[in-house]
Short mmCIF file of C-alpha atoms and ligand atoms in Angstrom, two decimals:
data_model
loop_
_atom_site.label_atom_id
_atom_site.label_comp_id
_atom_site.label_asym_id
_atom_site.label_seq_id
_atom_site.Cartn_x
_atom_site.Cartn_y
_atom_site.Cartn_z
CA UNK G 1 37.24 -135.82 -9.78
CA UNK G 2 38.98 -132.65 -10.73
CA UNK G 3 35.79 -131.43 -11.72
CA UNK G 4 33.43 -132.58 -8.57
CA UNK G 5 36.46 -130.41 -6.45
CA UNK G 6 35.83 -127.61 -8.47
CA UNK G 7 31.87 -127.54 -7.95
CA UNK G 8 32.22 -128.44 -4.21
CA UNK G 9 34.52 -125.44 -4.10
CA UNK G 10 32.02 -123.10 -6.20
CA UNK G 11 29.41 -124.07 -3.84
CA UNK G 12 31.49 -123.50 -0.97
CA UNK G 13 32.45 -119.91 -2.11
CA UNK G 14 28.57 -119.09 -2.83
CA UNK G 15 27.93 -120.45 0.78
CA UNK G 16 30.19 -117.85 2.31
CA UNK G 17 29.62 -115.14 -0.43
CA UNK G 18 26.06 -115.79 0.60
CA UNK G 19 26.37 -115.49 3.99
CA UNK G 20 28.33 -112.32 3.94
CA UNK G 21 26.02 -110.78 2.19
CA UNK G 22 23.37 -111.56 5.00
CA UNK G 23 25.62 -110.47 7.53
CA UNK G 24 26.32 -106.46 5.65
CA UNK G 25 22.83 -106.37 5.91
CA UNK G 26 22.93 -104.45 8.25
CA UNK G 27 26.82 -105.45 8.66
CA UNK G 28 26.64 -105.42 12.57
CA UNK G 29 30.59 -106.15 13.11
CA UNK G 30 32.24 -102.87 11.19
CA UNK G 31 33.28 -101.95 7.64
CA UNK G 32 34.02 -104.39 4.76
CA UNK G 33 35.44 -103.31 1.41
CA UNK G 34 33.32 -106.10 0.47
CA UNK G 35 29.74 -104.62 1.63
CA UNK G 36 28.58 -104.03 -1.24
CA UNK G 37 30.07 -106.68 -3.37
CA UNK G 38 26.71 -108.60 -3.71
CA UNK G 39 23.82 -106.04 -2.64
CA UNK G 40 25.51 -104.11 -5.82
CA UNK G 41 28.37 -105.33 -7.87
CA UNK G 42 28.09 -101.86 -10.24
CA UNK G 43 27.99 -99.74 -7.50
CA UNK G 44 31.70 -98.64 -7.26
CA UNK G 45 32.64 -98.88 -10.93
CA UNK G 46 29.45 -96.39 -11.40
CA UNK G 47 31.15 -94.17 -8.78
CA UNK G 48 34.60 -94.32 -10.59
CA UNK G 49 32.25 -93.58 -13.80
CA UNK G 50 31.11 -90.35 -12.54
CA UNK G 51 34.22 -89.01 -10.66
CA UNK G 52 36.37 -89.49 -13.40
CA UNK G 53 34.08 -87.19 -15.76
CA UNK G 54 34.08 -84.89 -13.14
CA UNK G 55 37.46 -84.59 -12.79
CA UNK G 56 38.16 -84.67 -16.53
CA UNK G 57 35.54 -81.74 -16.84
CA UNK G 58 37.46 -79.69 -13.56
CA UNK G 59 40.73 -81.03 -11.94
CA UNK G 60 39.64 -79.10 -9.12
CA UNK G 61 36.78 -81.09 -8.39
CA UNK G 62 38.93 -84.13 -7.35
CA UNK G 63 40.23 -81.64 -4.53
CA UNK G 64 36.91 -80.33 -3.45
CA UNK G 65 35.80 -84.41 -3.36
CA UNK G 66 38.24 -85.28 -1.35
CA UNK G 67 38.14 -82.24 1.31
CA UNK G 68 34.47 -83.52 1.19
CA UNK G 69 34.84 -86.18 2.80
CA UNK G 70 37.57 -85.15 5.92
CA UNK G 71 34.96 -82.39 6.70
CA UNK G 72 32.54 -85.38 7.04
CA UNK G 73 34.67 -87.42 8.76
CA UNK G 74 35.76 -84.83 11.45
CA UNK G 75 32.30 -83.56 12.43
CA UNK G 76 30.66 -86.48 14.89
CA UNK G 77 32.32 -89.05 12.19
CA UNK G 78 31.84 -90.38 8.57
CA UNK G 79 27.92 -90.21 8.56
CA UNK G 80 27.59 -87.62 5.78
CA UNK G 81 26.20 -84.92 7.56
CA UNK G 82 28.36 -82.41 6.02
CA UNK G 83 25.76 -83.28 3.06
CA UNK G 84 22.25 -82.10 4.68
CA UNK G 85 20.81 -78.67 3.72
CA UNK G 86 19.60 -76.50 6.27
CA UNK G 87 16.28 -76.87 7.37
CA UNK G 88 14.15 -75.78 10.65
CA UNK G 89 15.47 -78.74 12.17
CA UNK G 90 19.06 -79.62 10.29
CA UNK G 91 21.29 -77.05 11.55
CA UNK G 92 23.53 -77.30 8.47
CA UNK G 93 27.37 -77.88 8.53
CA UNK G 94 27.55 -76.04 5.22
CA UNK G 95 26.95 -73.06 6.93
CA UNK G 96 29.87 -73.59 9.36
CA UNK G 97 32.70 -71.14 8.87
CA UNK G 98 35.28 -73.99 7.45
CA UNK G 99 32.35 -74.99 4.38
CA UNK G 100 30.45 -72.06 4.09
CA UNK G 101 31.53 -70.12 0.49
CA UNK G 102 34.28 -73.13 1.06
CA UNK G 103 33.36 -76.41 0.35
CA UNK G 104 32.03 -77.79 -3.04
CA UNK G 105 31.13 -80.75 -5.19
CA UNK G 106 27.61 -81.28 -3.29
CA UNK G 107 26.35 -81.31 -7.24
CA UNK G 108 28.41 -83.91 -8.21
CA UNK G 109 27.59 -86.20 -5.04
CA UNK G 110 23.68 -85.53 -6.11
CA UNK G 111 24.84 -87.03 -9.43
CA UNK G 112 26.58 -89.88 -8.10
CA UNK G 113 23.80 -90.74 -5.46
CA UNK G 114 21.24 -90.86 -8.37
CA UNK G 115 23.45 -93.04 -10.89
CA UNK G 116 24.14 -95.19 -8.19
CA UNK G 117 20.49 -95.80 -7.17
CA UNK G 118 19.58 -96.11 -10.58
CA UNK G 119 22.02 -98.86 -11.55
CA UNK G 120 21.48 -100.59 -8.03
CA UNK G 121 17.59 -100.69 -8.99
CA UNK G 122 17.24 -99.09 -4.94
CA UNK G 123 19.05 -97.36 -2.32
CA UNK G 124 21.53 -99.42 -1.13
CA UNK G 125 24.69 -96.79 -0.79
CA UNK G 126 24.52 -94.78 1.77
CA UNK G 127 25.63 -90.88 1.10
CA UNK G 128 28.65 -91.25 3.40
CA UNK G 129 29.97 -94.47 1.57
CA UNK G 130 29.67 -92.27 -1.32
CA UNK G 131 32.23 -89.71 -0.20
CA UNK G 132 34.56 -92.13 1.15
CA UNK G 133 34.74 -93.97 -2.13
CA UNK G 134 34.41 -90.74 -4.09
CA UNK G 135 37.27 -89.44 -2.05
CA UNK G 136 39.72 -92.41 -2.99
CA UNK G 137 38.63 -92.39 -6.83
CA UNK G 138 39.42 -88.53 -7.02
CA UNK G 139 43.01 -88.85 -5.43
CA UNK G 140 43.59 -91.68 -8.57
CA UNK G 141 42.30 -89.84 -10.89
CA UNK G 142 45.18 -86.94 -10.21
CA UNK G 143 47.38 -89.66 -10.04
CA UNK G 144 47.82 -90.86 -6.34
CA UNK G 145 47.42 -93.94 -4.64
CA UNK G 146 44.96 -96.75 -4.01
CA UNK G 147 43.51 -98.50 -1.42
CA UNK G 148 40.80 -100.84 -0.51
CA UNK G 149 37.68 -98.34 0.98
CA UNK G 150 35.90 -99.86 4.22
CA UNK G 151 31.85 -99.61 3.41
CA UNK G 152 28.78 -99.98 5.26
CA UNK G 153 28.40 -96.66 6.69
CA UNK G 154 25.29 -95.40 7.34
CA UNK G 155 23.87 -91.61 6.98
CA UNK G 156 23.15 -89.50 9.96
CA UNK G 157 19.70 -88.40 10.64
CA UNK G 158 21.61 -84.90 11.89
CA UNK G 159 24.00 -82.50 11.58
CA UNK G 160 26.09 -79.97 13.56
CA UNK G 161 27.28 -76.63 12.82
CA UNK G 162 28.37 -75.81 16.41
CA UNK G 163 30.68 -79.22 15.80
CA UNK G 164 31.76 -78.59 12.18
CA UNK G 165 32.92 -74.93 13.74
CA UNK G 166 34.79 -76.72 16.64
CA UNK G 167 36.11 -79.96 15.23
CA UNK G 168 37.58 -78.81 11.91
CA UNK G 169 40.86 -77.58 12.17
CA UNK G 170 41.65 -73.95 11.39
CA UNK G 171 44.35 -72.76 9.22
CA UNK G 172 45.63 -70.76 11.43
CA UNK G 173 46.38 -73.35 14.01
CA UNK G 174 50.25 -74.04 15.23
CA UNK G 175 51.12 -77.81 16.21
CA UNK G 176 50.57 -78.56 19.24
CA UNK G 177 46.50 -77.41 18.30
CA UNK G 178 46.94 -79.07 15.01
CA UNK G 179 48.00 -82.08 16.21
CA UNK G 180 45.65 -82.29 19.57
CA UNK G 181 42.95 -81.56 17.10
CA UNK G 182 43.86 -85.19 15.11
CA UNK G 183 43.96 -86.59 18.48
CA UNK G 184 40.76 -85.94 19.50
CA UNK G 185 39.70 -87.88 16.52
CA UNK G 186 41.89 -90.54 17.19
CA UNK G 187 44.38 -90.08 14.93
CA UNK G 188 47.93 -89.47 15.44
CA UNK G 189 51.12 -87.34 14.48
CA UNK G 190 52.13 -89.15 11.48
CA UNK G 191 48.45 -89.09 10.27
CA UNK G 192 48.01 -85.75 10.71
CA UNK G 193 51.68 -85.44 8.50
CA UNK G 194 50.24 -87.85 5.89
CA UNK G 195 47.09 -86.50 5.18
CA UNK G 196 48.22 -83.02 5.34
CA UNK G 197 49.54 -83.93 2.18
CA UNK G 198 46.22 -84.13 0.60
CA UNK G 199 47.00 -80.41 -0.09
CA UNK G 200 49.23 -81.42 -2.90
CA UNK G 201 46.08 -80.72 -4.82
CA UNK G 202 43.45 -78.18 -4.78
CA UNK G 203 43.66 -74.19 -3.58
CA UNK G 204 42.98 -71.93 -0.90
CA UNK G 205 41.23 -68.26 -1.12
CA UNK G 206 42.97 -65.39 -0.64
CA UNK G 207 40.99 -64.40 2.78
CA UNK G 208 42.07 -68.04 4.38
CA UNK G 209 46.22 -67.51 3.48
CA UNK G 210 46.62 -63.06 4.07
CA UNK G 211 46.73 -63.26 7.46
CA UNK G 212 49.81 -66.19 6.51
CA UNK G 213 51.14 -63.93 3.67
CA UNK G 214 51.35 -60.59 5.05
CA UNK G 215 52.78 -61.97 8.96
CA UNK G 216 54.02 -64.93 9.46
CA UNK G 217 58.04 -64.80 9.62
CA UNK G 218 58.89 -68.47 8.44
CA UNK G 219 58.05 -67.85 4.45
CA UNK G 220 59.62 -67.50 1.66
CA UNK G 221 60.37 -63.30 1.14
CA UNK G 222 59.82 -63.63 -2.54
CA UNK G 223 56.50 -66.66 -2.06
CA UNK G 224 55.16 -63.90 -0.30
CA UNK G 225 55.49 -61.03 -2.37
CA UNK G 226 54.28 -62.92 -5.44
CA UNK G 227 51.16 -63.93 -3.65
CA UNK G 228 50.40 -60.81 -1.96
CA UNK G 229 50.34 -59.34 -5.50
CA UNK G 230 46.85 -60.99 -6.68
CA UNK G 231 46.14 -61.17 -2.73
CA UNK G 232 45.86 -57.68 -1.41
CA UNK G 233 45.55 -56.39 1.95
CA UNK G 234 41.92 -55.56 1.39
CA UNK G 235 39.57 -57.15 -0.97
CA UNK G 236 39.76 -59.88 -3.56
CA UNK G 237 38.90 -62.21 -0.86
CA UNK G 238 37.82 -65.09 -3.23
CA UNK G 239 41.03 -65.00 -5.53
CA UNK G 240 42.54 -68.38 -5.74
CA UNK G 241 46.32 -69.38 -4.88
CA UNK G 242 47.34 -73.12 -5.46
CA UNK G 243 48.34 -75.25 -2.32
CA UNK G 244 51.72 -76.59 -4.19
CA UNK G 245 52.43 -75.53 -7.54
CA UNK G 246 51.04 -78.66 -9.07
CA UNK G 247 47.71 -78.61 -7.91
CA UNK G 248 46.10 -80.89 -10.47
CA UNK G 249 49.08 -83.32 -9.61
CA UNK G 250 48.68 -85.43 -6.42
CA UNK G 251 52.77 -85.59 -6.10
CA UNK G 252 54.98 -84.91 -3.63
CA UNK G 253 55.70 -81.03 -3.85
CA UNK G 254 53.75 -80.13 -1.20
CA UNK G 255 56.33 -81.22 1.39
CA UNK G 256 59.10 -79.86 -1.39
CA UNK G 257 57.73 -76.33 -1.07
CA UNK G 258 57.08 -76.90 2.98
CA UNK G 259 61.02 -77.32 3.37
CA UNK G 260 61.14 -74.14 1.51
CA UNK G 261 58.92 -72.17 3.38
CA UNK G 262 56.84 -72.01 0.93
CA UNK G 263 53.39 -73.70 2.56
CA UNK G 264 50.66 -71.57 1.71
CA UNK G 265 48.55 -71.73 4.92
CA UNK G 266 50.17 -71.40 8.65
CA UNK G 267 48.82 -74.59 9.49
CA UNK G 268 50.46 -76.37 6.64
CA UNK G 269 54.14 -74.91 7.71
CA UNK G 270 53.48 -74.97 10.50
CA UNK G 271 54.65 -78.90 10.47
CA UNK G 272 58.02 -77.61 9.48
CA UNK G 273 57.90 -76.50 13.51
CA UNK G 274 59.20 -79.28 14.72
CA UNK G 275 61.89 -82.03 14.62
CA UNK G 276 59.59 -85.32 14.61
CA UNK G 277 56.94 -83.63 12.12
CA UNK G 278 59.85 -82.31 9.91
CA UNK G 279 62.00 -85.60 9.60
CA UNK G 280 58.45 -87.21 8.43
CA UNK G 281 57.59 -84.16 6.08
CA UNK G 282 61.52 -84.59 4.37
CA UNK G 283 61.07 -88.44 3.72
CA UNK G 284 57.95 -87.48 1.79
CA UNK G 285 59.32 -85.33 -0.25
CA UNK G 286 61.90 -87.79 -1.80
CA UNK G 287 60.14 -90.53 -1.15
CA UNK G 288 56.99 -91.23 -2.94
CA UNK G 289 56.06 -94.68 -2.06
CA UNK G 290 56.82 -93.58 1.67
CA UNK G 291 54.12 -90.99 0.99
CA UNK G 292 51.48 -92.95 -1.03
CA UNK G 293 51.46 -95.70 1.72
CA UNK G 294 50.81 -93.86 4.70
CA UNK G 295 48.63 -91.47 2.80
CA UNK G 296 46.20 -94.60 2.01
CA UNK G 297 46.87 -95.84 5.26
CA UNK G 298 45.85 -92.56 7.06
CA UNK G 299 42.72 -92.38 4.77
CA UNK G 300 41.37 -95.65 5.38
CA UNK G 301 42.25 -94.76 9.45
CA UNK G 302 40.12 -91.22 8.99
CA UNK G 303 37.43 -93.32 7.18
CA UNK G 304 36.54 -95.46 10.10
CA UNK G 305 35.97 -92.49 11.92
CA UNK G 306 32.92 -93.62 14.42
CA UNK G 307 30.80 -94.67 11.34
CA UNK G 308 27.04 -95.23 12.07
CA UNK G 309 26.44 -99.26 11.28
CA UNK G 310 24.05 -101.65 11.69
CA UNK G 311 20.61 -100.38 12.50
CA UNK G 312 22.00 -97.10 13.27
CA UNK G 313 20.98 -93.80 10.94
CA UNK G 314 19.48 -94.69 7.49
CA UNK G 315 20.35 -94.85 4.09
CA UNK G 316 19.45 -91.64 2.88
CA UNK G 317 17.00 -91.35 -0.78
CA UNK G 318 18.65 -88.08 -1.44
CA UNK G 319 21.62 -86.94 0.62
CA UNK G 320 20.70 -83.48 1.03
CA UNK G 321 18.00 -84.49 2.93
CA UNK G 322 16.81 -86.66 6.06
CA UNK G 323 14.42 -89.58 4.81
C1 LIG O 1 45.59 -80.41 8.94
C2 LIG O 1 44.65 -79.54 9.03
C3 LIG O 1 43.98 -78.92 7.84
C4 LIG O 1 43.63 -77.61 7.73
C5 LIG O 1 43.83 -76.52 8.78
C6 LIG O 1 43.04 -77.44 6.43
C7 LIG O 1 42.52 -76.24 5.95
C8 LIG O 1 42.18 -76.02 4.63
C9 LIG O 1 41.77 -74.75 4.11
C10 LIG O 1 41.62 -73.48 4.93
C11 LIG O 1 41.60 -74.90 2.77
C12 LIG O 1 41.22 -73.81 1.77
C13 LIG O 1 39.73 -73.51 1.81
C14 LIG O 1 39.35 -72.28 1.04
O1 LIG O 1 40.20 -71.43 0.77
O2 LIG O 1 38.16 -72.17 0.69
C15 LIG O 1 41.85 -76.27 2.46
C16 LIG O 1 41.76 -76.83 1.21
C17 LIG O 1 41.85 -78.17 0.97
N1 LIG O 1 41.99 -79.16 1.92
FE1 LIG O 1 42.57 -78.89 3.83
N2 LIG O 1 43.06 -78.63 5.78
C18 LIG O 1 43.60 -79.56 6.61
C19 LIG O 1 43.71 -80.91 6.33
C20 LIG O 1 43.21 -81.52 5.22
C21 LIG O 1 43.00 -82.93 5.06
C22 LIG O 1 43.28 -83.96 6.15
C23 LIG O 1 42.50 -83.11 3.82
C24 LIG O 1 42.09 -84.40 3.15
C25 LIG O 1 42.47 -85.58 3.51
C26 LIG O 1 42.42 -81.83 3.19
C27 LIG O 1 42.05 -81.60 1.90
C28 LIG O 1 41.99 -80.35 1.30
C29 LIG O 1 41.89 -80.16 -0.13
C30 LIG O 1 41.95 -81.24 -1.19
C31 LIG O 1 41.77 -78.77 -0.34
C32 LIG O 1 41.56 -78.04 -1.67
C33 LIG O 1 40.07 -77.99 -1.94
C34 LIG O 1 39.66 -77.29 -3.21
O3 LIG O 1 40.49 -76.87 -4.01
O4 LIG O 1 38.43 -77.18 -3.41
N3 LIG O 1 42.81 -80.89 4.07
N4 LIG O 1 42.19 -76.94 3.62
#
């Protein structure tokens, strides 16, 4: 008896692990952290695989991952068309001001896509699944938090550079552009407060903070002067500054050193500006779990940024390039 339950309720879970499967292919209802549970059990451990190495080869790279995948997300959605070289007729986002001699890790996303493919025996993941997973497994492997990543995105058969220069936000934006910016993206305040965070890891160049460094009145006199030293009025425009001062560290000092002035860009202090943005900024700072929830919360929110499903876009062979 206790045995003819148990196969009745195998059977029952390979009916409906069965027919799930059908149904992600192509999912036509949304995401599932469950897409590719069947089409390719080894899929996301083979991902962890590769970012981890990464990340124990550069810390950095778990920063330049996750930026990876916002700029994705922000520029006509999470379709990974931050990810297509320029061609006659791709009109690359790399070359956008906010990537260009910016963004990085495209190597490592090569490396992933062809591990992936290989152990999947095809290509199954999609280049902007990729990034949203990739972006999750970097922030744990500097020690942040978890969460479940939605899948079944497909890749874009385009890209924008005209977008990626209007949709990304700038660093020199205040809040009321910072936070109209999120808006038009569907996301609000405290998401733009959350994920703001993200620059608990990772650095900025010297040409991206002067401007901050050498005029804005609400830093830190002696932040400042320190920075100013290895980031001079003129020249040294690639020299690196941290974001917080434990950049390897996804912690909570980055709202620690906004409460002292201390944000490196103007857009980052620039949530210090007001009372609803600064109450949320000082509960993250003490408050860890406070932080790590609505970080995951805000990531999985960005993620399901008008993915491409269904029969929409492709699954790209090589995300650098349209299939
Ligand atoms: C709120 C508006 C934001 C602005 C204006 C902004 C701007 C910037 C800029 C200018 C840099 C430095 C680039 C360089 O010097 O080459 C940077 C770095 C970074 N950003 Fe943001 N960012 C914002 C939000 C976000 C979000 C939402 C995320 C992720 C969820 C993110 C993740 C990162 C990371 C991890 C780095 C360090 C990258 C590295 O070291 O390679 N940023 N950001």
């Amino acid at each position: 008896m206790a045995f003819g339950s148990l196969s009745l309720f195998r059977a029952l879970l390979f009916l409906s692990l069965t027919a799930s499967a059908l149904s992600t292919r192509p999912y036509k209802k949304g995401l599932s952290p469950h897409f590719y549970d069947l089409v390719c059990p080894q899929a996301l451990p083979t991902i962890k695989r590769v970012v981890e190495a990464a990340v124990q080869q550069e810390r950095r790279m778990g920063a330049s991952l996750l930026r990876l995948h916002f700029h994705d997300c922000f520029v006509n959605g999470c379709d990974g068309s931050i990810l297509l070289d320029p061609t006659p007729t791709v009109d690359s986002e790399k070359l956008a001001f906010p990537n260009n001699n910016s963004a990085r890790g495209f190597e490592v996303i090569d490396q992933i896509k062809a591990e992936v493919d290989r152990v999947c025996g095809r290509p199954v993941v999609s280049c902007a699944d990729i990034l949203a997973i990739t972006a999750r497994d970097s922030v744990v492997a500097l020690g942040g938090p978890s969460w479940k990543v939605r899948l079944g995105r497909r890749d874009s058969t385009t890209a924008s550079r005209t977008t990626a220069n209007s949709d990304i936000p700038a660093p020199n934006m205040d809040l009321p552009a910072l936070i109209n910016n999120f808006k038009r993206q569907g996301l609000k305040v405290k998401d733009l407060v959350a994920l703001s965070g993200a620059h608990t890891i990772g650095f900025a160049q010297c040409r991206i903070f002067r401007d901050r460094i050498y005029n804005d009145s609400n830093i830190n006199h002696a932040f400042a002067k320190n920075l100013q030293s290895s980031c001079p009025r003129m020249g040294s425009d690639g020299n690196l500054a941290s974001l917080d001062p434990t950049p390897a560290h996804f912690d909570t000092r980055y709202y620690n050193n906004l409460l002292s002035q201390k944000g490196l860009l103007h857009s980052d202090q620039a949530l210090s500006t007001d009372e609803s943005t600064l109450k949320l900024a000082k509960s993250y700072s003490y408050d860890y779990d406070a932080f790590w929830k609505d970080f995951a919360k805000s990531m999985v929110r960005m993620g399901n940024i008008k993915p491409l499903i269904g029969n929409q876009g492709q699954i790209r062979l090589n995300c650098r390039r349209v299939n």
